[in-house]
GROMACS .gro file of C-alpha atoms in nm:
model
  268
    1UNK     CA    1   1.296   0.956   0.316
    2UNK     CA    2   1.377   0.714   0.555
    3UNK     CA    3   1.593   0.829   0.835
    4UNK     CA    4   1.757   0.448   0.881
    5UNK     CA    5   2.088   0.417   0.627
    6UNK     CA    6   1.928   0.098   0.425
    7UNK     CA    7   2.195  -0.206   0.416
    8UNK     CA    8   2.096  -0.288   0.086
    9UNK     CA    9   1.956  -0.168  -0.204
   10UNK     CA   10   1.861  -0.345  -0.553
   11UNK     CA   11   1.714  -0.198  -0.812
   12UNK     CA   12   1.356  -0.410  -0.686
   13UNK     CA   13   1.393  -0.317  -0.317
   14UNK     CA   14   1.563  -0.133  -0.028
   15UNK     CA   15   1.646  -0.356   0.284
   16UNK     CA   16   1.688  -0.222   0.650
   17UNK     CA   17   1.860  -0.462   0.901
   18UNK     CA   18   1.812  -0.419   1.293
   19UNK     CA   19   1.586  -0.132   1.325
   20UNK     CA   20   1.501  -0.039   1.657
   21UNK     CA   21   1.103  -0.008   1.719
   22UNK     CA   22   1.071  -0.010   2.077
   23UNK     CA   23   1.184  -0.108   2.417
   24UNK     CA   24   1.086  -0.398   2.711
   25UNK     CA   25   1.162  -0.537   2.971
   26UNK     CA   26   1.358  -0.864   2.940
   27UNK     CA   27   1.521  -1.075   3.255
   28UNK     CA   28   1.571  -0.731   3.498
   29UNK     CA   29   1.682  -0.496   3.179
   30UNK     CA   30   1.524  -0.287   2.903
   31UNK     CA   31   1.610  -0.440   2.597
   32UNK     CA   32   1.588  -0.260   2.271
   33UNK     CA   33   1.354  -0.471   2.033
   34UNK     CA   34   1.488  -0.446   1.676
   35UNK     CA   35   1.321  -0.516   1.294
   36UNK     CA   36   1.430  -0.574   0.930
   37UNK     CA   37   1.253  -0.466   0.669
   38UNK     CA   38   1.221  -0.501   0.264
   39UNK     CA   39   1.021  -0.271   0.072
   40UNK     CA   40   0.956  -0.239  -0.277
   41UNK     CA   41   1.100   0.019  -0.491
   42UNK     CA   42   0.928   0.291  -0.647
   43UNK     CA   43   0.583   0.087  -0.634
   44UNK     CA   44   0.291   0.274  -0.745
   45UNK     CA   45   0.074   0.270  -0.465
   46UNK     CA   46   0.167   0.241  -0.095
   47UNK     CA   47   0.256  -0.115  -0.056
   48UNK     CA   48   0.063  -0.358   0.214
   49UNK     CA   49   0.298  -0.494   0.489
   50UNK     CA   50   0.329  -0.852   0.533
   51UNK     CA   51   0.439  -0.866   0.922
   52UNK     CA   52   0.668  -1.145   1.027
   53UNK     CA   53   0.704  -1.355   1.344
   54UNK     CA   54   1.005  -1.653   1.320
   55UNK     CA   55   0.923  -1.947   1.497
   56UNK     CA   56   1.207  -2.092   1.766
   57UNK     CA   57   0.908  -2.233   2.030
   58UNK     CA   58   0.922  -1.872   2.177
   59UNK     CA   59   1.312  -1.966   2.330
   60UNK     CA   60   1.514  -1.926   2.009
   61UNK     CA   61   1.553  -1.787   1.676
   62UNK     CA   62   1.601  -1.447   1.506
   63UNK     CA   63   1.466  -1.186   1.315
   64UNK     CA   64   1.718  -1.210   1.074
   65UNK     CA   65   1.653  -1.567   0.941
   66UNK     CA   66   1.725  -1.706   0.572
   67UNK     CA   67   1.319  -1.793   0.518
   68UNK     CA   68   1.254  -1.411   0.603
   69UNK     CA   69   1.487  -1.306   0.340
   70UNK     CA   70   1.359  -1.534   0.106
   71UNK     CA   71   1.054  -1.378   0.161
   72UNK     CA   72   1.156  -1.046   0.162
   73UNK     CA   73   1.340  -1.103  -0.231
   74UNK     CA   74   0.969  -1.239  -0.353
   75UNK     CA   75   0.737  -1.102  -0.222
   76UNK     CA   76   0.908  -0.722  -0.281
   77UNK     CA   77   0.869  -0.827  -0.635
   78UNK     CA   78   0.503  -0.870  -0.586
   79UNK     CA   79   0.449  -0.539  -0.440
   80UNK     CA   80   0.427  -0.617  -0.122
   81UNK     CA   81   0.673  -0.489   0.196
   82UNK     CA   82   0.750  -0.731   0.473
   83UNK     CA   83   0.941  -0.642   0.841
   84UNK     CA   84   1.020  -0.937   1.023
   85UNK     CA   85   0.995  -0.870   1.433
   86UNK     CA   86   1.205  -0.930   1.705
   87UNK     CA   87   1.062  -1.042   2.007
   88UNK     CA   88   1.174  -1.141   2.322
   89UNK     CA   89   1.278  -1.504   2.381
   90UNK     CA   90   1.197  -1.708   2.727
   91UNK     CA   91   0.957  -1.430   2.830
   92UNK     CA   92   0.858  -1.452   3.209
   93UNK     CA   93   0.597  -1.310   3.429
   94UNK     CA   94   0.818  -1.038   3.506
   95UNK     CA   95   0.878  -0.938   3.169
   96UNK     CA   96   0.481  -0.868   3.102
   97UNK     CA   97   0.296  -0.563   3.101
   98UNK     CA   98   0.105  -0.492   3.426
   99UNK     CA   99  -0.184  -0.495   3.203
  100UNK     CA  100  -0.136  -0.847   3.041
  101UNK     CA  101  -0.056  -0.920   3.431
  102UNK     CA  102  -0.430  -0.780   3.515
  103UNK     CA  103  -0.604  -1.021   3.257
  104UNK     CA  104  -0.390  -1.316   3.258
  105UNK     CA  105  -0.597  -1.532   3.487
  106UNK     CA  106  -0.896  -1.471   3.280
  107UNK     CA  107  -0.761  -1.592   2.976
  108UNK     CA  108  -0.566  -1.891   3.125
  109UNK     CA  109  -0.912  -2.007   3.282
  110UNK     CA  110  -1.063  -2.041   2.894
  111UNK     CA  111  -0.749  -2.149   2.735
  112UNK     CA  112  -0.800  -2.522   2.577
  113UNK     CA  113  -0.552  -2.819   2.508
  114UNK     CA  114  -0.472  -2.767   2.173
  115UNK     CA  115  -0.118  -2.659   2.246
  116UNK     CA  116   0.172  -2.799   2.460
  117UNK     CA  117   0.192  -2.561   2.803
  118UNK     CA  118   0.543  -2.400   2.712
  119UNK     CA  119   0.322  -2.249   2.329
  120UNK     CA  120   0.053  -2.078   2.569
  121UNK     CA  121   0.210  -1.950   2.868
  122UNK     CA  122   0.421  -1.646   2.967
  123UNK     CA  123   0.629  -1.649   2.695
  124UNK     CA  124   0.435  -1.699   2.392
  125UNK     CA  125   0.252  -1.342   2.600
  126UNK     CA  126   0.581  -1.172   2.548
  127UNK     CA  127   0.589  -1.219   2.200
  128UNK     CA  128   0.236  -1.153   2.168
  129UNK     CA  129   0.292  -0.796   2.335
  130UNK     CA  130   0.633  -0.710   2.130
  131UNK     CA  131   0.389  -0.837   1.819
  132UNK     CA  132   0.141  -0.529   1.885
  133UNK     CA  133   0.410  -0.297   2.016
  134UNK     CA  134   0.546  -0.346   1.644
  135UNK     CA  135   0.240  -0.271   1.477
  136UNK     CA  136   0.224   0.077   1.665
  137UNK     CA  137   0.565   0.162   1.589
  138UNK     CA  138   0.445   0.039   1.205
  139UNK     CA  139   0.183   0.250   1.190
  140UNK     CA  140   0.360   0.561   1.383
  141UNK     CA  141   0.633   0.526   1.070
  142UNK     CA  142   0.411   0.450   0.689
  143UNK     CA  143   0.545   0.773   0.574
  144UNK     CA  144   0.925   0.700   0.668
  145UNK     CA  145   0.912   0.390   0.489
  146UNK     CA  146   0.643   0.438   0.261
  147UNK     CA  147   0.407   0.138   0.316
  148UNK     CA  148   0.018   0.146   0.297
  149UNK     CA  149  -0.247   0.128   0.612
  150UNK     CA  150  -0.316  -0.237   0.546
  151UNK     CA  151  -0.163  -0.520   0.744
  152UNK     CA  152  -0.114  -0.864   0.750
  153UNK     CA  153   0.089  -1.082   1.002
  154UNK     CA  154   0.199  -1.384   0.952
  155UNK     CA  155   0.493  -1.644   1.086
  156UNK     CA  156   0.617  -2.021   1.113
  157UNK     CA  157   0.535  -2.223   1.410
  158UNK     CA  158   0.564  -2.022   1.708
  159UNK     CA  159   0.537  -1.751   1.474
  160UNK     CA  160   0.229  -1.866   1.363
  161UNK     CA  161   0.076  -1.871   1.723
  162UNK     CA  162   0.215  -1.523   1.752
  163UNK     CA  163  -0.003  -1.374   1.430
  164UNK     CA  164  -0.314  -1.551   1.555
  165UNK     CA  165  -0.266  -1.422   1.892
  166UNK     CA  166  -0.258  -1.076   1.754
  167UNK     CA  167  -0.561  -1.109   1.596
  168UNK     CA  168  -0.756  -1.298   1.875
  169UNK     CA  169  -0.627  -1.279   2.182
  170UNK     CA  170  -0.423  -0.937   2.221
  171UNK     CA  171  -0.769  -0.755   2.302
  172UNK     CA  172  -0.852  -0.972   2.570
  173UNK     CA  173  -0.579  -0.904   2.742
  174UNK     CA  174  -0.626  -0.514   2.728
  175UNK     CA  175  -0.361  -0.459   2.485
  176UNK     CA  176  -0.447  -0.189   2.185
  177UNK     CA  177  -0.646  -0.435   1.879
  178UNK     CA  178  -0.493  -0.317   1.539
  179UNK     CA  179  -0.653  -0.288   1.244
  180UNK     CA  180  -0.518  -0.632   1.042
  181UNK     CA  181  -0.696  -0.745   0.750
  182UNK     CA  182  -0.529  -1.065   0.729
  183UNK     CA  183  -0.306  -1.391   0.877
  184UNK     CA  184  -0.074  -1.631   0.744
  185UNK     CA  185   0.039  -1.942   0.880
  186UNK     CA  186   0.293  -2.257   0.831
  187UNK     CA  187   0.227  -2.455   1.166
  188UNK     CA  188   0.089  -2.212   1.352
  189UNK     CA  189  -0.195  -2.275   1.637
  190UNK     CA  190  -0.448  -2.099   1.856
  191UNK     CA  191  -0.571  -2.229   2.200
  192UNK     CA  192  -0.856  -1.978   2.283
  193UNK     CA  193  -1.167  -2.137   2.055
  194UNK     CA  194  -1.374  -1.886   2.297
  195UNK     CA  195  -1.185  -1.618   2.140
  196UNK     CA  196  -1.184  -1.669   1.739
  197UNK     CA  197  -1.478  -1.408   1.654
  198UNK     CA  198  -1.615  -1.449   1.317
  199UNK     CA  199  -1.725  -1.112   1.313
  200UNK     CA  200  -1.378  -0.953   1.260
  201UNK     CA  201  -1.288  -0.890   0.920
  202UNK     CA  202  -1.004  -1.073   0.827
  203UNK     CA  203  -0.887  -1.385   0.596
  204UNK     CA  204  -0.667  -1.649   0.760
  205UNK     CA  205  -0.433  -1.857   0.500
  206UNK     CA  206  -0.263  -2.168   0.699
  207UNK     CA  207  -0.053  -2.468   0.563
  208UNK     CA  208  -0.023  -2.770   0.860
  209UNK     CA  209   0.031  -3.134   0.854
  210UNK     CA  210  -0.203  -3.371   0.981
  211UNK     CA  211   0.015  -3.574   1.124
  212UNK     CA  212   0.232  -3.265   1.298
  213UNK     CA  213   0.282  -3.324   1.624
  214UNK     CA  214   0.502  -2.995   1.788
  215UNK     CA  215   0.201  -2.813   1.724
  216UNK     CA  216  -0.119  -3.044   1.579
  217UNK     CA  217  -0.376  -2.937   1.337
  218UNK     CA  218  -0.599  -2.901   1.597
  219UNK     CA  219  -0.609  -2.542   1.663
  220UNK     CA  220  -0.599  -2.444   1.294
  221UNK     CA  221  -0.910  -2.747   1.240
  222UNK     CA  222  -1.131  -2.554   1.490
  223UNK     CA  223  -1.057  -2.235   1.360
  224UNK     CA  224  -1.149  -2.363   0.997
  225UNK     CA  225  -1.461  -2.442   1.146
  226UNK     CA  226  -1.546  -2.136   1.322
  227UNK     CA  227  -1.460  -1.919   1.048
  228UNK     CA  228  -1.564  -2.105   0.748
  229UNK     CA  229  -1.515  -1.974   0.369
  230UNK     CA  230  -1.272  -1.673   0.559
  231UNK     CA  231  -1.004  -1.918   0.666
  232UNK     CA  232  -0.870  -2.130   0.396
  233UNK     CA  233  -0.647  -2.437   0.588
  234UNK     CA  234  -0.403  -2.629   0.299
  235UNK     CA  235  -0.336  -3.037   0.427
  236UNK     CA  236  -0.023  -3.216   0.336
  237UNK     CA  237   0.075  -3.521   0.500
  238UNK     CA  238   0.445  -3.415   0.356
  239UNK     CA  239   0.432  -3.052   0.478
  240UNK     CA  240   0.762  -2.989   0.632
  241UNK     CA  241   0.711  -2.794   1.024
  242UNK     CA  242   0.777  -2.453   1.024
  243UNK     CA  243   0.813  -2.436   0.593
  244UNK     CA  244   0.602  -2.234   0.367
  245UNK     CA  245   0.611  -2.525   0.115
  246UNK     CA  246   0.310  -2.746   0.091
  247UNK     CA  247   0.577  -2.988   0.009
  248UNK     CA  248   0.937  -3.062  -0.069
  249UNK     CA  249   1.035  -2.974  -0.389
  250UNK     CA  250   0.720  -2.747  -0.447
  251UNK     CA  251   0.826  -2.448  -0.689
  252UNK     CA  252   0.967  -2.141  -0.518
  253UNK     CA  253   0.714  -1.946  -0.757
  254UNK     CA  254   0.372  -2.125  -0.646
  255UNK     CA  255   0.517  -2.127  -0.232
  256UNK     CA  256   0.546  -1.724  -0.244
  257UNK     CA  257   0.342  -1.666  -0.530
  258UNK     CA  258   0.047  -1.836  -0.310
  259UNK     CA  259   0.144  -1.616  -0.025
  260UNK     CA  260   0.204  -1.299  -0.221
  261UNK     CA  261  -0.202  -1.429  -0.356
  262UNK     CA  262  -0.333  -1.404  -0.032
  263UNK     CA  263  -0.170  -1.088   0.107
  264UNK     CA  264  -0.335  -0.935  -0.157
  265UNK     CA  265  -0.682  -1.103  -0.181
  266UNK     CA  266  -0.673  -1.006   0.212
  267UNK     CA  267  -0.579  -0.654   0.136
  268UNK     CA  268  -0.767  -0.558  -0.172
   0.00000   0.00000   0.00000
């Protein structure tokens, strides 16, 4: 039983708001770094957990966002528990990790164009390292809330970046590499083509514009290409940025039911 008092509870899932998973440092202090949660009720099996990162350009948004719950109400009725992550906004040097400070340079030096400069630097790290902090405290806590040993992260936009960084990037920058079987993103990116190593197991679901320009197709295209029949990249000229929808006015049942899909496929 869950030691957290849940702030809702429905006869198809249990809801946590705000709960703490760790600590950082943020702009001098130690900031306590907070998570919601859904999970299904009474599933059969231990459920997988869809891990969410908002999107905000790594300077605003919250955990606590309306697509999250969204989420969170669908995909709960698929079986499948979500947390959305807090992570620290505006992230400087001075809020990293002396070990992310120890590798930085070499990862800046094979970094490509793909992104703006503010999407790759310091504080897109932050959120990177509050990404895997999460997924310790996740894994520290599957009995308290009952979810499965399989992961996979996911996000809009800068939340996008974040769940690609994860599964890319985090190890070369000596942070611990989690065992993920799976990414989803709606205008996400990735700027380390050096990095994207077919030989990890994992499926990668993402849903971009062509003509996007906050964050282009580019990253996603040359991912596509490196990982072939394991990353599946959906085109719509009238994709929305950040959305989860193909298109306006796409059925709420095919947006999450093609998410819930995946999570699953990725999981199985």
């Amino acid at each position: 039983m869950s030691p957290y008092p849940p702030t809702i509870e429905t006869p198809y899932f249990t809801r946590y708001d705000d709960v703490p998973f760790g600590t950082a440092r943020h702009n001098g202090d130690t900031v306590t770094l907070h998570c919601s949660i859904f999970s299904p009720k009474a599933p059969k099996t231990p459920p997988p957990l869809f891990v969410w990162f908002h999107q905000g350009s790594f300077k605003f948004g919250d955990h606590n966002h309306k697509l999250f719950r969204k989420l969170g109400r669908r995909l709960t009725m698929a079986g499948i528990a979500i947390a959305s992550v807090q992570y620290r906004l505006s992230g400087a040097a001075g809020d990293l990790s002396q070990t992310v400070l120890d590798n930085i340079g070499r990862i800046k030096s094979t970094q490509a164009t793909l992104l703006r400069p503010g999407l790759c630097q310091e504080r897109s790290l932050a959120a990177l390292e509050d990404g895997v902090r999460f997924l310790q405290w996740a894994g520290d806590n599957q009995t308290t809330f009952g979810w499965g040993d399989k992961r996979v992260v996911g996000g809009a936009s800068a939340g996008g970046i974040t769940a690609f960084n994860i599964a890319y990037l985090a190890r070369h920058l000596g942070l611990p590499e989690h065992d993920i079987q799976g990414v989803f993103s709606a205008t996400g990116s990735f700027n380390y083509p050096d990095f994207v190593d077919p030989g990890r197991n994992l499926l990668s679901l993402a849903v971009h514009n062509p003509t996007e320009t906050r964050v282009p197709i580019d990253g996603v295209q040359m991912m596509a290409g490196k990982l072939g029949n394991r990353f599946e990249l959906l085109r719509s000229d009238r994709h929305i940025h950040g959305h989860c929808e193909l298109a306006p006015g796409e059925r709420p049942a095919k947006t999450f039911g093609r998410i819930s899909s995946f999570i699953k496929r990725a999981t199985e």
